[in-house]
mmCIF file of C-alpha atoms in Angstrom:
data_model
loop_
_atom_site.group_PDB
_atom_site.id
_atom_site.type_symbol
_atom_site.label_atom_id
_atom_site.label_comp_id
_atom_site.label_asym_id
_atom_site.label_seq_id
_atom_site.Cartn_x
_atom_site.Cartn_y
_atom_site.Cartn_z
ATOM 1 C CA MET A 633 0.000 0.000 0.000
ATOM 2 C CA CYS A 634 1.393 3.373 -1.003
ATOM 3 C CA LYS A 635 0.780 6.533 0.953
ATOM 4 C CA GLN A 636 0.165 9.568 -1.235
ATOM 5 C CA VAL A 637 1.348 12.884 0.203
ATOM 6 C CA LEU A 638 -0.213 15.986 -1.270
ATOM 7 C CA ASP A 639 1.465 19.384 -1.080
ATOM 8 C CA GLU A 640 -0.385 21.824 1.108
ATOM 9 C CA VAL A 641 -1.956 24.506 -1.065
ATOM 10 C CA MET A 642 -1.252 27.976 0.255
ATOM 11 C CA ILE A 643 -3.951 30.478 -0.591
ATOM 12 C CA MET A 644 -3.174 34.182 -0.771
ATOM 13 C CA GLU A 645 -5.803 36.196 1.056
ATOM 14 C CA ILE A 646 -6.413 39.673 2.411
ATOM 15 C CA GLY A 647 -4.880 40.150 5.828
ATOM 16 C CA LEU A 648 -1.542 38.437 5.116
ATOM 17 C CA LYS A 649 1.218 40.178 7.062
ATOM 18 C CA HIS A 650 4.985 40.205 6.943
ATOM 19 C CA LYS A 651 7.712 41.950 8.924
ATOM 20 C CA LYS A 652 11.378 42.650 8.228
ATOM 21 C CA GLU A 653 13.995 44.348 10.377
ATOM 22 C CA ILE A 654 17.280 45.933 9.372
ATOM 23 C CA THR A 655 19.982 47.873 11.146
ATOM 24 C CA VAL A 656 20.705 51.176 9.433
ATOM 25 C CA THR A 657 24.274 51.327 8.096
ATOM 26 C CA GLU A 658 26.217 53.986 6.208
ATOM 27 C CA LYS A 659 25.111 52.427 2.879
ATOM 28 C CA ASP A 660 21.460 53.126 3.832
ATOM 29 C CA THR A 661 21.913 56.868 4.342
ATOM 30 C CA ALA A 662 20.654 59.787 2.299
ATOM 31 C CA LEU A 663 24.294 60.787 1.800
ATOM 32 C CA ALA A 664 25.148 57.368 0.306
ATOM 33 C CA TYR A 665 22.041 57.293 -1.906
ATOM 34 C CA GLY A 666 22.613 60.846 -3.100
ATOM 35 C CA SER A 667 19.094 61.774 -2.027
ATOM 36 C CA GLY A 668 20.352 64.153 0.659
ATOM 37 C CA SER A 669 23.457 65.340 2.430
ATOM 38 C CA LEU A 670 22.941 63.799 5.891
ATOM 39 C CA GLU A 671 23.858 60.438 7.373
ATOM 40 C CA VAL A 672 20.287 59.410 8.209
ATOM 41 C CA PHE A 673 18.121 56.566 6.860
ATOM 42 C CA ALA A 674 17.331 57.537 3.271
ATOM 43 C CA THR A 675 13.810 57.749 1.916
ATOM 44 C CA PRO A 676 14.836 55.542 -1.063
ATOM 45 C CA ALA A 677 16.181 52.948 1.405
ATOM 46 C CA MET A 678 12.901 53.027 3.320
ATOM 47 C CA ALA A 679 10.984 52.640 0.047
ATOM 48 C CA ALA A 680 13.129 49.639 -0.940
ATOM 49 C CA LEU A 681 12.585 48.058 2.476
ATOM 50 C CA MET A 682 8.825 48.508 2.126
ATOM 51 C CA GLU A 683 8.815 46.977 -1.371
ATOM 52 C CA ASN A 684 10.980 44.067 -0.244
ATOM 53 C CA THR A 685 8.755 43.362 2.750
ATOM 54 C CA ALA A 686 5.638 43.312 0.547
ATOM 55 C CA MET A 687 7.351 41.152 -2.089
ATOM 56 C CA ASN A 688 8.351 38.598 0.539
ATOM 57 C CA CYS A 689 4.878 38.666 2.112
ATOM 58 C CA VAL A 690 3.294 37.017 -0.913
ATOM 59 C CA ALA A 691 6.260 35.125 -2.419
ATOM 60 C CA PRO A 692 5.299 31.784 -0.777
ATOM 61 C CA TYR A 693 1.839 31.996 -2.365
ATOM 62 C CA LEU A 694 2.951 32.427 -5.978
ATOM 63 C CA GLY A 695 2.871 29.748 -8.635
ATOM 64 C CA GLU A 696 5.794 28.288 -10.547
ATOM 65 C CA GLY A 697 7.576 31.003 -12.537
ATOM 66 C CA GLU A 698 5.602 33.828 -10.945
ATOM 67 C CA THR A 699 6.945 36.882 -9.155
ATOM 68 C CA THR A 700 5.623 40.311 -8.276
ATOM 69 C CA VAL A 701 6.719 43.714 -9.519
ATOM 70 C CA GLY A 702 6.172 47.026 -7.795
ATOM 71 C CA THR A 703 4.051 49.494 -9.747
ATOM 72 C CA LEU A 704 3.056 52.197 -7.249
ATOM 73 C CA LEU A 705 4.432 53.470 -3.966
ATOM 74 C CA ASP A 706 2.643 56.240 -2.058
ATOM 75 C CA ILE A 707 4.532 56.842 1.182
ATOM 76 C CA LYS A 708 5.435 59.523 3.689
ATOM 77 C CA HIS A 709 8.787 59.639 5.468
ATOM 78 C CA LEU A 710 7.842 61.028 8.876
ATOM 79 C CA SER A 711 10.972 60.957 11.020
ATOM 80 C CA ALA A 712 14.742 60.691 10.638
ATOM 81 C CA THR A 713 16.635 57.614 11.848
ATOM 82 C CA PRO A 714 20.384 57.611 12.585
ATOM 83 C CA VAL A 715 22.944 54.982 11.589
ATOM 84 C CA GLY A 716 22.951 52.110 14.086
ATOM 85 C CA CYS A 717 19.214 52.104 14.808
ATOM 86 C CA THR A 718 16.985 49.171 13.948
ATOM 87 C CA VAL A 719 14.166 49.828 11.491
ATOM 88 C CA SER A 720 11.216 47.470 11.443
ATOM 89 C CA CYS A 721 8.964 47.362 8.391
ATOM 90 C CA GLU A 722 5.543 45.764 8.412
ATOM 91 C CA CYS A 723 3.126 45.204 5.573
ATOM 92 C CA GLU A 724 -0.410 43.929 5.326
ATOM 93 C CA LEU A 725 -2.116 42.769 2.144
ATOM 94 C CA THR A 726 -5.307 44.848 2.031
ATOM 95 C CA GLU A 727 -6.659 44.207 -1.463
ATOM 96 C CA ILE A 728 -6.478 41.551 -4.164
ATOM 97 C CA ASP A 729 -7.883 42.437 -7.587
ATOM 98 C CA GLY A 730 -6.869 39.690 -9.997
ATOM 99 C CA ARG A 731 -3.115 40.061 -10.394
ATOM 100 C CA ARG A 732 -3.089 43.464 -8.593
ATOM 101 C CA LEU A 733 -2.110 43.462 -4.907
ATOM 102 C CA ILE A 734 -2.354 46.425 -2.515
ATOM 103 C CA PHE A 735 -0.434 46.624 0.760
ATOM 104 C CA LYS A 736 -0.477 48.920 3.757
ATOM 105 C CA VAL A 737 3.170 49.546 4.687
ATOM 106 C CA THR A 738 4.712 51.049 7.812
ATOM 107 C CA ALA A 739 8.253 51.520 9.102
ATOM 108 C CA SER A 740 9.314 52.272 12.676
ATOM 109 C CA ASP A 741 12.572 52.729 14.520
ATOM 110 C CA ASN A 742 13.045 52.126 18.231
ATOM 111 C CA LYS A 743 11.426 55.498 19.050
ATOM 112 C CA ALA A 744 8.625 56.199 16.581
ATOM 113 C CA LEU A 745 6.747 55.514 13.380
ATOM 114 C CA ILE A 746 9.073 56.786 10.647
ATOM 115 C CA GLY A 747 7.112 56.002 7.486
ATOM 116 C CA GLU A 748 3.731 54.886 6.229
ATOM 117 C CA GLY A 749 1.723 54.498 3.076
ATOM 118 C CA THR A 750 0.482 52.074 0.446
ATOM 119 C CA HIS A 751 2.224 49.918 -2.114
ATOM 120 C CA GLU A 752 0.865 48.233 -5.247
ATOM 121 C CA ARG A 753 2.389 45.136 -6.829
ATOM 122 C CA PHE A 754 1.349 42.983 -9.797
ATOM 123 C CA ILE A 755 1.790 39.247 -10.181
ATOM 124 C CA VAL A 756 3.657 38.464 -13.410
ATOM 125 C CA GLN A 757 5.221 35.504 -15.170
ATOM 126 C CA ALA A 758 8.927 36.266 -14.670
ATOM 127 C CA GLU A 759 10.182 34.832 -17.973
ATOM 128 C CA LYS A 760 7.482 36.522 -20.075
ATOM 129 C CA PHE A 761 7.986 39.822 -18.236
ATOM 130 C CA MET A 762 11.757 39.791 -18.792
ATOM 131 C CA SER A 763 11.403 38.734 -22.428
ATOM 132 C CA LYS A 764 9.090 41.667 -23.109
ATOM 133 C CA THR A 765 11.334 44.052 -21.160
ATOM 134 C CA LYS A 766 14.438 43.020 -23.114
ATOM 135 C CA THR A 767 12.777 43.993 -26.398
ATOM 136 C CA LYS A 768 13.640 47.572 -25.394
ATOM 137 C CA LEU A 769 17.254 46.701 -26.217
ATOM 138 C CA ASP A 770 16.394 46.006 -29.877
#
């Protein structure tokens, strides 16, 4: 008698959450990014952290060959964070509309909320997406 083991199907649904923490280093500063002249956590670094957190939130729920791409980021950077502080980013999937995903995103340091907003991602077939993108080189 053979025992058949079926893979557990993971279903993406509204309310999924994910969290990621980083320690701010010199490479994360506005000075390093060229987005400012101070050694504080850069807005582009915060944006990248928010996108990465959202991407990783849904990655386990995607099919073979699928990934997500960011298409819209509407955020506010509310407070400066110095090098050496920990920044914690949280996201929550708030809307699913076909391949379109909407997330609430927040970032905090050890003292306060430093950023908040929304982020939109689309589910795409990675190979097809890259093939189409590379036609711009022709």
